[in-house]
Structure formats: structure tokens, C-alpha cells
């Protein structure tokens, strides 16, 4: 069965048809590339302009004089190494605990078939209907005075880690992937004497690397870009993540220095995507499990 396309094979076979096709295709690709990359270029070069040039009208496409001092000043004046480290600690802890809990819960709901499993899953998915803003006050009261042990988690990374652990969307994403793993593979492992935990560690997790990569990206990006919750948890400036510190320390900072700080703050996420893009795309596009 042939597939219909906008350009027929007969038209592509002719030199003029191929020239028109590749011209249009290259122009569209270039247009989309400019639409996505130009804001990045504008931000990176904006930090290299002088304070007067960055605010002048009309703006200059290329800096008249290239100044690297904006990046060095941002690194020193805004204490970026400390705040970046705070963000790394908070994001890494939230990622670790979320991956452990969501993976265990998804495996239990998918393969262990507990009593009232569908009811539990329905209750978990129902939490997605609750606006995140409606949970801010209850979360803050809980973190400020932890029930039973009456301990405050304010100004503590645990105040970021624990609320991020239970993520209904990531749990459901993992469960749907685990559902696609053939039952025959797990039964063969059981015949060989593997227990439930061994099956999870040696069979399920290695087969789930693509979806684990996607969940990891979601977990890390959610913590890295979050602003409101870290602002409420960390009143101590020295413990604030980069998203909060950029706002708190930007009052008396030059615009070029602030732009440079935002560029530096975005580098880790961009680098992580470029490094793991193959796994991310594989996890997003995966629709079935190969036997």
C-alpha cells in the first residue's frame, strides 16, 4: 500500500522538482532553527553588551564591544557557585527519592496486583485534578511542623525532597510502561528462582531505561525551575537555589550581570539535555516493548 505525500515521487524524480523540494525544506528548517536559537543568542550576547547598549533603542544585533566582565561579575557578585550547588543538592535528592518511590509503587500496582489496586491508582490520579497552588499552604504547614515528630523542615533540603517524592504523573508513566513488559519474561525469571525484588532489579529496571530517563528529566527540571516553593521553604539566603537567588539578589545588580547569571543558570539543564537527548527521545517515542 503506497503512502500519499505532498510531493509525488514523479515530481521528486525531476531535477527541478528536487531543487524546489530541497529549497523549501531547507528554508523551513532554517526558519524553525532561527526561531528557537535566536532567543538563546540574544540572551548570551546581551550579557556581553555594555549597560547602555543593552537598553538602547533600536537594539543592536551584534555587540559593538564584547565584554566578558558580565559573566565574571555574575559569578562573583551573585554567589552563583553556592546557589548552583544548593540547586544540585535539592534536585538530586528529589530525583533520587522520587525515582525510588515512584518505581516501587508503579511496579507494585502493575505487576504485584495488590488488593484495591485500581482504586488506589484512581485515587492517585485524582490528585492530578487538584491545582498545585491549592496545595501550597497545606504543604507549608506540614513542612513547618512535621506531624508526629513535630520537627521543622524549613531551610532544610528535606523540605524540597519529601514533597517532590509523590508524583502522580511520573508514577502513572512508569506503571504504563511496566504494563507493556511481557508477562512471559517475568514468569521465566520466577521459574529460575528470582524473587519479586530480584525481578525488579535485574529484569524490569534494565528494560525500563528509556522511561526512567524521561522521568528523571521531568523530576530534575521540575525542581530546577521551581520558584514559589523554594522561596517559601528557604528564608536563609545562603541556602536558596539559583531560581530564588536570581530574584532575591537582582535588586541592585546591573541588567547585563543579571542576564549573564540567567545564562549560567540555564547551562546545566541545556547540557543535560544535549548529553541525554538520545535516551529522552527514545523514552518519549517508545510505544511498545520489544521481545
PDB file of C-alpha atoms in Angstrom:
ATOM      1  CA  UNK A   1       0.000   0.000   0.000  1.00  0.00           C
ATOM      2  CA  UNK A   2       1.556   3.285  -1.136  1.00  0.00           C
ATOM      3  CA  UNK A   3       1.713   6.324   1.126  1.00  0.00           C
ATOM      4  CA  UNK A   4       0.477   9.635  -0.240  1.00  0.00           C
ATOM      5  CA  UNK A   5       2.699  12.642   0.331  1.00  0.00           C
ATOM      6  CA  UNK A   6       2.568  16.332  -0.560  1.00  0.00           C
ATOM      7  CA  UNK A   7       5.183  15.789  -3.261  1.00  0.00           C
ATOM      8  CA  UNK A   8       4.774  12.848  -5.603  1.00  0.00           C
ATOM      9  CA  UNK A   9       7.723  10.520  -6.372  1.00  0.00           C
ATOM     10  CA  UNK A  10       7.427  11.539 -10.027  1.00  0.00           C
ATOM     11  CA  UNK A  11       7.962  15.200  -9.136  1.00  0.00           C
ATOM     12  CA  UNK A  12      10.972  14.340  -6.960  1.00  0.00           C
ATOM     13  CA  UNK A  13      12.464  12.356  -9.815  1.00  0.00           C
ATOM     14  CA  UNK A  14      12.756  15.503 -11.912  1.00  0.00           C
ATOM     15  CA  UNK A  15      15.735  17.841 -11.251  1.00  0.00           C
ATOM     16  CA  UNK A  16      13.500  20.902 -10.970  1.00  0.00           C
ATOM     17  CA  UNK A  17      11.176  19.114  -8.526  1.00  0.00           C
ATOM     18  CA  UNK A  18      14.095  18.045  -6.330  1.00  0.00           C
ATOM     19  CA  UNK A  19      15.530  21.573  -6.339  1.00  0.00           C
ATOM     20  CA  UNK A  20      12.219  23.121  -5.291  1.00  0.00           C
ATOM     21  CA  UNK A  21      11.655  20.453  -2.626  1.00  0.00           C
ATOM     22  CA  UNK A  22      15.062  20.838  -1.013  1.00  0.00           C
ATOM     23  CA  UNK A  23      14.887  24.626  -1.202  1.00  0.00           C
ATOM     24  CA  UNK A  24      11.549  24.710   0.608  1.00  0.00           C
ATOM     25  CA  UNK A  25      12.631  22.046   3.084  1.00  0.00           C
ATOM     26  CA  UNK A  26      15.907  23.832   3.912  1.00  0.00           C
ATOM     27  CA  UNK A  27      14.105  27.162   4.264  1.00  0.00           C
ATOM     28  CA  UNK A  28      11.557  25.718   6.723  1.00  0.00           C
ATOM     29  CA  UNK A  29      14.263  24.008   8.790  1.00  0.00           C
ATOM     30  CA  UNK A  30      16.337  27.197   8.872  1.00  0.00           C
ATOM     31  CA  UNK A  31      13.292  29.245   9.888  1.00  0.00           C
ATOM     32  CA  UNK A  32      12.479  26.933  12.797  1.00  0.00           C
ATOM     33  CA  UNK A  33      16.133  26.822  13.850  1.00  0.00           C
ATOM     34  CA  UNK A  34      16.268  30.625  13.935  1.00  0.00           C
ATOM     35  CA  UNK A  35      13.002  30.808  15.881  1.00  0.00           C
ATOM     36  CA  UNK A  36      14.407  28.559  18.611  1.00  0.00           C
ATOM     37  CA  UNK A  37      18.063  29.618  18.627  1.00  0.00           C
ATOM     38  CA  UNK A  38      17.725  33.393  18.215  1.00  0.00           C
ATOM     39  CA  UNK A  39      16.394  33.970  21.783  1.00  0.00           C
ATOM     40  CA  UNK A  40      19.361  31.990  23.099  1.00  0.00           C
ATOM     41  CA  UNK A  41      21.763  34.060  21.000  1.00  0.00           C
ATOM     42  CA  UNK A  42      20.069  37.282  22.146  1.00  0.00           C
ATOM     43  CA  UNK A  43      20.434  36.326  25.798  1.00  0.00           C
ATOM     44  CA  UNK A  44      24.072  35.180  25.503  1.00  0.00           C
ATOM     45  CA  UNK A  45      25.187  38.274  23.574  1.00  0.00           C
ATOM     46  CA  UNK A  46      23.067  40.601  25.722  1.00  0.00           C
ATOM     47  CA  UNK A  47      25.301  39.795  28.689  1.00  0.00           C
ATOM     48  CA  UNK A  48      28.312  40.861  26.619  1.00  0.00           C
ATOM     49  CA  UNK A  49      26.996  44.352  25.856  1.00  0.00           C
ATOM     50  CA  UNK A  50      27.546  47.462  27.911  1.00  0.00           C
ATOM     51  CA  UNK A  51      24.694  48.523  30.254  1.00  0.00           C
ATOM     52  CA  UNK A  52      23.817  51.439  27.952  1.00  0.00           C
ATOM     53  CA  UNK A  53      23.886  49.347  24.788  1.00  0.00           C
ATOM     54  CA  UNK A  54      21.641  46.603  26.144  1.00  0.00           C
ATOM     55  CA  UNK A  55      18.835  49.136  26.807  1.00  0.00           C
ATOM     56  CA  UNK A  56      19.246  51.340  23.761  1.00  0.00           C
ATOM     57  CA  UNK A  57      16.573  51.690  21.055  1.00  0.00           C
ATOM     58  CA  UNK A  58      16.780  50.316  18.428  1.00  0.00           C
ATOM     59  CA  UNK A  59      18.762  47.387  19.828  1.00  0.00           C
ATOM     60  CA  UNK A  60      21.991  46.197  18.274  1.00  0.00           C
ATOM     61  CA  UNK A  61      22.095  42.695  16.816  1.00  0.00           C
ATOM     62  CA  UNK A  62      25.831  42.314  17.466  1.00  0.00           C
ATOM     63  CA  UNK A  63      27.571  43.960  20.459  1.00  0.00           C
ATOM     64  CA  UNK A  64      29.704  46.960  19.485  1.00  0.00           C
ATOM     65  CA  UNK A  65      32.257  45.944  22.094  1.00  0.00           C
ATOM     66  CA  UNK A  66      32.396  42.458  23.574  1.00  0.00           C
ATOM     67  CA  UNK A  67      32.527  42.466  27.372  1.00  0.00           C
ATOM     68  CA  UNK A  68      33.113  39.190  29.239  1.00  0.00           C
ATOM     69  CA  UNK A  69      33.010  41.007  32.569  1.00  0.00           C
ATOM     70  CA  UNK A  70      29.237  40.461  32.803  1.00  0.00           C
ATOM     71  CA  UNK A  71      29.763  36.731  33.307  1.00  0.00           C
ATOM     72  CA  UNK A  72      32.645  37.115  35.739  1.00  0.00           C
ATOM     73  CA  UNK A  73      30.737  39.701  37.769  1.00  0.00           C
ATOM     74  CA  UNK A  74      27.654  37.476  37.852  1.00  0.00           C
ATOM     75  CA  UNK A  75      29.758  34.538  39.025  1.00  0.00           C
ATOM     76  CA  UNK A  76      31.270  36.532  41.887  1.00  0.00           C
ATOM     77  CA  UNK A  77      28.687  39.143  42.902  1.00  0.00           C
ATOM     78  CA  UNK A  78      25.657  36.840  42.860  1.00  0.00           C
ATOM     79  CA  UNK A  79      27.478  33.912  44.519  1.00  0.00           C
ATOM     80  CA  UNK A  80      26.460  31.587  41.696  1.00  0.00           C
ATOM     81  CA  UNK A  81      28.683  28.625  42.696  1.00  0.00           C
ATOM     82  CA  UNK A  82      26.997  28.367  46.091  1.00  0.00           C
ATOM     83  CA  UNK A  83      23.447  28.711  44.747  1.00  0.00           C
ATOM     84  CA  UNK A  84      24.121  26.325  41.880  1.00  0.00           C
ATOM     85  CA  UNK A  85      25.385  23.767  44.387  1.00  0.00           C
ATOM     86  CA  UNK A  86      22.271  24.277  46.505  1.00  0.00           C
ATOM     87  CA  UNK A  87      20.140  23.610  43.429  1.00  0.00           C
ATOM     88  CA  UNK A  88      22.130  20.494  42.531  1.00  0.00           C
ATOM     89  CA  UNK A  89      21.696  19.070  46.041  1.00  0.00           C
ATOM     90  CA  UNK A  90      17.970  19.785  46.085  1.00  0.00           C
ATOM     91  CA  UNK A  91      17.353  18.468  42.564  1.00  0.00           C
ATOM     92  CA  UNK A  92      19.487  15.338  43.061  1.00  0.00           C
ATOM     93  CA  UNK A  93      17.775  14.415  46.323  1.00  0.00           C
ATOM     94  CA  UNK A  94      14.292  14.972  44.896  1.00  0.00           C
ATOM     95  CA  UNK A  95      15.214  12.919  41.816  1.00  0.00           C
ATOM     96  CA  UNK A  96      16.590  10.023  43.882  1.00  0.00           C
ATOM     97  CA  UNK A  97      13.701   9.741  46.323  1.00  0.00           C
ATOM     98  CA  UNK A  98      11.093  10.265  43.622  1.00  0.00           C
ATOM     99  CA  UNK A  99      12.615   7.616  41.375  1.00  0.00           C
ATOM    100  CA  UNK A 100      12.799   5.071  44.192  1.00  0.00           C
ATOM    101  CA  UNK A 101       9.248   5.632  45.474  1.00  0.00           C
ATOM    102  CA  UNK A 102       7.530   6.014  42.095  1.00  0.00           C
ATOM    103  CA  UNK A 103       9.318   2.997  40.641  1.00  0.00           C
ATOM    104  CA  UNK A 104       8.429   0.803  43.621  1.00  0.00           C
ATOM    105  CA  UNK A 105       4.796   1.974  43.633  1.00  0.00           C
ATOM    106  CA  UNK A 106       4.415   1.582  39.874  1.00  0.00           C
ATOM    107  CA  UNK A 107       5.936  -1.918  39.964  1.00  0.00           C
ATOM    108  CA  UNK A 108       3.595  -2.935  42.789  1.00  0.00           C
ATOM    109  CA  UNK A 109       0.496  -1.607  41.005  1.00  0.00           C
ATOM    110  CA  UNK A 110       1.499  -3.072  37.653  1.00  0.00           C
ATOM    111  CA  UNK A 111       2.953  -6.498  38.447  1.00  0.00           C
ATOM    112  CA  UNK A 112       2.145  -7.399  42.057  1.00  0.00           C
ATOM    113  CA  UNK A 113      -1.584  -6.677  41.655  1.00  0.00           C
ATOM    114  CA  UNK A 114      -2.387  -5.616  45.254  1.00  0.00           C
ATOM    115  CA  UNK A 115      -5.900  -5.607  46.662  1.00  0.00           C
ATOM    116  CA  UNK A 116      -7.832  -2.488  45.660  1.00  0.00           C
ATOM    117  CA  UNK A 117      -5.002  -1.642  43.259  1.00  0.00           C
ATOM    118  CA  UNK A 118      -7.299   0.048  40.741  1.00  0.00           C
ATOM    119  CA  UNK A 119      -8.943   2.058  43.496  1.00  0.00           C
ATOM    120  CA  UNK A 120      -5.546   3.175  44.808  1.00  0.00           C
ATOM    121  CA  UNK A 121      -4.405   4.138  41.307  1.00  0.00           C
ATOM    122  CA  UNK A 122      -7.617   6.069  40.762  1.00  0.00           C
ATOM    123  CA  UNK A 123      -7.080   7.983  43.991  1.00  0.00           C
ATOM    124  CA  UNK A 124      -3.510   8.792  42.983  1.00  0.00           C
ATOM    125  CA  UNK A 125      -4.574  10.037  39.542  1.00  0.00           C
ATOM    126  CA  UNK A 126      -7.358  12.083  41.146  1.00  0.00           C
ATOM    127  CA  UNK A 127      -4.687  14.223  42.810  1.00  0.00           C
ATOM    128  CA  UNK A 128      -3.740  15.483  39.349  1.00  0.00           C
ATOM    129  CA  UNK A 129      -7.069  17.311  39.285  1.00  0.00           C
ATOM    130  CA  UNK A 130      -6.092  19.430  42.295  1.00  0.00           C
ATOM    131  CA  UNK A 131      -4.343  22.698  41.313  1.00  0.00           C
ATOM    132  CA  UNK A 132      -0.777  22.906  42.578  1.00  0.00           C
ATOM    133  CA  UNK A 133      -1.484  26.329  44.101  1.00  0.00           C
ATOM    134  CA  UNK A 134      -4.181  24.824  46.330  1.00  0.00           C
ATOM    135  CA  UNK A 135      -1.594  22.520  47.925  1.00  0.00           C
ATOM    136  CA  UNK A 136       0.976  25.186  48.773  1.00  0.00           C
ATOM    137  CA  UNK A 137      -0.485  26.182  52.156  1.00  0.00           C
ATOM    138  CA  UNK A 138      -1.101  22.585  53.405  1.00  0.00           C
ATOM    139  CA  UNK A 139       2.403  21.597  52.292  1.00  0.00           C
ATOM    140  CA  UNK A 140       3.944  24.565  54.054  1.00  0.00           C
ATOM    141  CA  UNK A 141       2.099  23.869  57.302  1.00  0.00           C
ATOM    142  CA  UNK A 142       3.182  20.233  57.131  1.00  0.00           C
ATOM    143  CA  UNK A 143       6.819  21.082  56.443  1.00  0.00           C
ATOM    144  CA  UNK A 144       6.892  23.804  59.118  1.00  0.00           C
ATOM    145  CA  UNK A 145       5.665  21.363  61.762  1.00  0.00           C
ATOM    146  CA  UNK A 146       6.054  17.758  60.657  1.00  0.00           C
ATOM    147  CA  UNK A 147       3.240  15.618  62.133  1.00  0.00           C
ATOM    148  CA  UNK A 148       4.043  13.157  64.945  1.00  0.00           C
ATOM    149  CA  UNK A 149       7.680  14.202  65.345  1.00  0.00           C
ATOM    150  CA  UNK A 150       6.977  17.983  65.346  1.00  0.00           C
ATOM    151  CA  UNK A 151      10.144  18.937  63.507  1.00  0.00           C
ATOM    152  CA  UNK A 152      10.521  21.854  61.121  1.00  0.00           C
ATOM    153  CA  UNK A 153      11.989  21.166  57.687  1.00  0.00           C
ATOM    154  CA  UNK A 154      12.277  24.838  56.755  1.00  0.00           C
ATOM    155  CA  UNK A 155      15.738  25.799  55.472  1.00  0.00           C
ATOM    156  CA  UNK A 156      16.414  22.072  55.020  1.00  0.00           C
ATOM    157  CA  UNK A 157      16.749  20.189  51.687  1.00  0.00           C
ATOM    158  CA  UNK A 158      14.259  17.653  53.050  1.00  0.00           C
ATOM    159  CA  UNK A 159      11.642  20.375  52.671  1.00  0.00           C
ATOM    160  CA  UNK A 160      12.190  20.087  48.915  1.00  0.00           C
ATOM    161  CA  UNK A 161      12.816  16.349  48.718  1.00  0.00           C
ATOM    162  CA  UNK A 162       9.826  14.970  50.597  1.00  0.00           C
ATOM    163  CA  UNK A 163       7.022  16.956  48.869  1.00  0.00           C
ATOM    164  CA  UNK A 164       8.558  16.072  45.483  1.00  0.00           C
ATOM    165  CA  UNK A 165       8.606  12.335  46.215  1.00  0.00           C
ATOM    166  CA  UNK A 166       4.957  11.560  45.431  1.00  0.00           C
ATOM    167  CA  UNK A 167       4.496  12.500  41.780  1.00  0.00           C
ATOM    168  CA  UNK A 168       1.289  11.029  40.355  1.00  0.00           C
ATOM    169  CA  UNK A 169       2.165  11.747  36.722  1.00  0.00           C
ATOM    170  CA  UNK A 170       5.576  10.057  36.837  1.00  0.00           C
ATOM    171  CA  UNK A 171       4.110   7.116  38.763  1.00  0.00           C
ATOM    172  CA  UNK A 172       1.444   6.624  36.102  1.00  0.00           C
ATOM    173  CA  UNK A 173       4.037   6.954  33.329  1.00  0.00           C
ATOM    174  CA  UNK A 174       6.136   4.208  34.918  1.00  0.00           C
ATOM    175  CA  UNK A 175       3.138   1.959  35.504  1.00  0.00           C
ATOM    176  CA  UNK A 176       2.023   2.204  31.888  1.00  0.00           C
ATOM    177  CA  UNK A 177       5.496   1.220  30.749  1.00  0.00           C
ATOM    178  CA  UNK A 178       5.683  -1.690  33.212  1.00  0.00           C
ATOM    179  CA  UNK A 179       2.317  -2.910  31.917  1.00  0.00           C
ATOM    180  CA  UNK A 180       3.889  -3.398  28.485  1.00  0.00           C
ATOM    181  CA  UNK A 181       6.638  -5.699  29.740  1.00  0.00           C
ATOM    182  CA  UNK A 182       5.697  -9.259  28.652  1.00  0.00           C
ATOM    183  CA  UNK A 183       4.500 -11.446  31.477  1.00  0.00           C
ATOM    184  CA  UNK A 184       6.433 -14.394  29.976  1.00  0.00           C
ATOM    185  CA  UNK A 185       9.742 -12.690  30.781  1.00  0.00           C
ATOM    186  CA  UNK A 186       8.827 -12.292  34.453  1.00  0.00           C
ATOM    187  CA  UNK A 187       7.453 -15.837  34.710  1.00  0.00           C
ATOM    188  CA  UNK A 188      10.693 -17.220  33.272  1.00  0.00           C
ATOM    189  CA  UNK A 189      12.628 -15.364  35.965  1.00  0.00           C
ATOM    190  CA  UNK A 190      10.294 -16.742  38.639  1.00  0.00           C
ATOM    191  CA  UNK A 191      10.889 -20.288  37.382  1.00  0.00           C
ATOM    192  CA  UNK A 192      14.635 -19.680  37.748  1.00  0.00           C
ATOM    193  CA  UNK A 193      14.050 -18.780  41.396  1.00  0.00           C
ATOM    194  CA  UNK A 194      14.129 -14.983  41.248  1.00  0.00           C
ATOM    195  CA  UNK A 195      12.053 -13.161  43.849  1.00  0.00           C
ATOM    196  CA  UNK A 196       9.944 -10.075  43.292  1.00  0.00           C
ATOM    197  CA  UNK A 197      12.728  -7.678  44.285  1.00  0.00           C
ATOM    198  CA  UNK A 198      15.261  -9.532  42.152  1.00  0.00           C
ATOM    199  CA  UNK A 199      12.927  -9.376  39.144  1.00  0.00           C
ATOM    200  CA  UNK A 200      12.508  -5.641  39.615  1.00  0.00           C
ATOM    201  CA  UNK A 201      16.259  -5.029  39.892  1.00  0.00           C
ATOM    202  CA  UNK A 202      17.551  -7.440  37.234  1.00  0.00           C
ATOM    203  CA  UNK A 203      14.705  -7.601  34.705  1.00  0.00           C
ATOM    204  CA  UNK A 204      12.291  -4.671  34.929  1.00  0.00           C
ATOM    205  CA  UNK A 205      14.693  -1.785  35.560  1.00  0.00           C
ATOM    206  CA  UNK A 206      17.182  -2.644  32.760  1.00  0.00           C
ATOM    207  CA  UNK A 207      14.266  -2.882  30.309  1.00  0.00           C
ATOM    208  CA  UNK A 208      12.880   0.440  31.542  1.00  0.00           C
ATOM    209  CA  UNK A 209      15.893   2.669  30.929  1.00  0.00           C
ATOM    210  CA  UNK A 210      14.136   4.892  28.346  1.00  0.00           C
ATOM    211  CA  UNK A 211      11.166   5.715  30.593  1.00  0.00           C
ATOM    212  CA  UNK A 212      13.436   6.093  33.623  1.00  0.00           C
ATOM    213  CA  UNK A 213      15.383   8.680  31.635  1.00  0.00           C
ATOM    214  CA  UNK A 214      12.220  10.621  30.835  1.00  0.00           C
ATOM    215  CA  UNK A 215      11.039  10.505  34.454  1.00  0.00           C
ATOM    216  CA  UNK A 216      14.473  11.656  35.600  1.00  0.00           C
ATOM    217  CA  UNK A 217      14.343  14.657  33.280  1.00  0.00           C
ATOM    218  CA  UNK A 218      10.856  15.575  34.483  1.00  0.00           C
ATOM    219  CA  UNK A 219      11.924  15.297  38.122  1.00  0.00           C
ATOM    220  CA  UNK A 220      15.120  17.323  37.732  1.00  0.00           C
ATOM    221  CA  UNK A 221      13.585  20.077  35.601  1.00  0.00           C
ATOM    222  CA  UNK A 222      10.614  20.436  37.981  1.00  0.00           C
ATOM    223  CA  UNK A 223      12.924  21.146  40.930  1.00  0.00           C
ATOM    224  CA  UNK A 224      15.425  23.211  38.936  1.00  0.00           C
ATOM    225  CA  UNK A 225      12.838  25.663  37.616  1.00  0.00           C
ATOM    226  CA  UNK A 226      10.571  25.791  40.663  1.00  0.00           C
ATOM    227  CA  UNK A 227      10.397  29.199  42.328  1.00  0.00           C
ATOM    228  CA  UNK A 228       7.431  29.562  44.687  1.00  0.00           C
ATOM    229  CA  UNK A 229       8.022  26.507  46.877  1.00  0.00           C
ATOM    230  CA  UNK A 230      11.786  27.052  47.433  1.00  0.00           C
ATOM    231  CA  UNK A 231      11.042  30.709  48.167  1.00  0.00           C
ATOM    232  CA  UNK A 232       8.703  29.633  50.974  1.00  0.00           C
ATOM    233  CA  UNK A 233      10.975  26.904  52.344  1.00  0.00           C
ATOM    234  CA  UNK A 234      14.302  28.762  52.333  1.00  0.00           C
ATOM    235  CA  UNK A 235      14.347  32.073  54.160  1.00  0.00           C
ATOM    236  CA  UNK A 236      18.123  31.730  54.577  1.00  0.00           C
ATOM    237  CA  UNK A 237      19.682  33.344  51.502  1.00  0.00           C
ATOM    238  CA  UNK A 238      22.768  31.136  51.670  1.00  0.00           C
ATOM    239  CA  UNK A 239      20.623  28.007  51.217  1.00  0.00           C
ATOM    240  CA  UNK A 240      18.402  29.247  48.385  1.00  0.00           C
ATOM    241  CA  UNK A 241      18.537  27.613  44.929  1.00  0.00           C
ATOM    242  CA  UNK A 242      19.504  29.539  41.833  1.00  0.00           C
ATOM    243  CA  UNK A 243      15.896  30.251  40.761  1.00  0.00           C
ATOM    244  CA  UNK A 244      15.175  32.125  44.001  1.00  0.00           C
ATOM    245  CA  UNK A 245      18.609  33.694  44.365  1.00  0.00           C
ATOM    246  CA  UNK A 246      18.408  35.348  40.929  1.00  0.00           C
ATOM    247  CA  UNK A 247      15.319  37.255  42.036  1.00  0.00           C
ATOM    248  CA  UNK A 248      16.459  37.997  45.588  1.00  0.00           C
ATOM    249  CA  UNK A 249      19.880  39.316  44.554  1.00  0.00           C
ATOM    250  CA  UNK A 250      18.826  41.206  41.416  1.00  0.00           C
ATOM    251  CA  UNK A 251      17.687  44.414  43.129  1.00  0.00           C
ATOM    252  CA  UNK A 252      20.963  46.347  42.862  1.00  0.00           C
ATOM    253  CA  UNK A 253      22.590  44.380  40.050  1.00  0.00           C
ATOM    254  CA  UNK A 254      23.220  45.706  36.539  1.00  0.00           C
ATOM    255  CA  UNK A 255      20.979  44.260  33.822  1.00  0.00           C
ATOM    256  CA  UNK A 256      23.900  42.752  31.906  1.00  0.00           C
ATOM    257  CA  UNK A 257      25.096  40.963  35.041  1.00  0.00           C
ATOM    258  CA  UNK A 258      21.589  39.604  35.659  1.00  0.00           C
ATOM    259  CA  UNK A 259      21.324  38.358  32.072  1.00  0.00           C
ATOM    260  CA  UNK A 260      24.707  36.670  32.423  1.00  0.00           C
ATOM    261  CA  UNK A 261      23.554  34.984  35.628  1.00  0.00           C
ATOM    262  CA  UNK A 262      20.448  33.654  33.858  1.00  0.00           C
ATOM    263  CA  UNK A 263      22.620  32.275  31.056  1.00  0.00           C
ATOM    264  CA  UNK A 264      24.873  30.490  33.538  1.00  0.00           C
ATOM    265  CA  UNK A 265      21.844  29.134  35.419  1.00  0.00           C
ATOM    266  CA  UNK A 266      20.411  27.618  32.240  1.00  0.00           C
ATOM    267  CA  UNK A 267      23.638  25.904  31.146  1.00  0.00           C
ATOM    268  CA  UNK A 268      23.282  22.756  33.340  1.00  0.00           C
ATOM    269  CA  UNK A 269      19.789  21.926  32.015  1.00  0.00           C
ATOM    270  CA  UNK A 270      20.827  22.534  28.404  1.00  0.00           C
ATOM    271  CA  UNK A 271      23.957  20.410  28.859  1.00  0.00           C
ATOM    272  CA  UNK A 272      21.956  17.598  30.453  1.00  0.00           C
ATOM    273  CA  UNK A 273      19.514  17.555  27.553  1.00  0.00           C
ATOM    274  CA  UNK A 274      22.301  17.518  24.966  1.00  0.00           C
ATOM    275  CA  UNK A 275      24.034  14.636  26.741  1.00  0.00           C
ATOM    276  CA  UNK A 276      20.926  12.510  27.318  1.00  0.00           C
ATOM    277  CA  UNK A 277      18.818  13.559  24.332  1.00  0.00           C
ATOM    278  CA  UNK A 278      19.040  10.105  22.741  1.00  0.00           C
ATOM    279  CA  UNK A 279      17.607   8.461  25.857  1.00  0.00           C
ATOM    280  CA  UNK A 280      14.965  11.178  26.261  1.00  0.00           C
ATOM    281  CA  UNK A 281      13.712  10.821  22.694  1.00  0.00           C
ATOM    282  CA  UNK A 282      13.753   7.032  22.997  1.00  0.00           C
ATOM    283  CA  UNK A 283      11.682   7.205  26.177  1.00  0.00           C
ATOM    284  CA  UNK A 284       9.149   9.618  24.700  1.00  0.00           C
ATOM    285  CA  UNK A 285       8.748   7.693  21.447  1.00  0.00           C
ATOM    286  CA  UNK A 286       8.641   4.234  22.972  1.00  0.00           C
ATOM    287  CA  UNK A 287       5.257   2.690  22.413  1.00  0.00           C
ATOM    288  CA  UNK A 288       5.911  -0.987  22.865  1.00  0.00           C
ATOM    289  CA  UNK A 289       8.389  -3.379  24.386  1.00  0.00           C
ATOM    290  CA  UNK A 290      10.482  -5.443  22.058  1.00  0.00           C
ATOM    291  CA  UNK A 291      10.732  -9.088  22.935  1.00  0.00           C
TER     292      UNK A 291
END
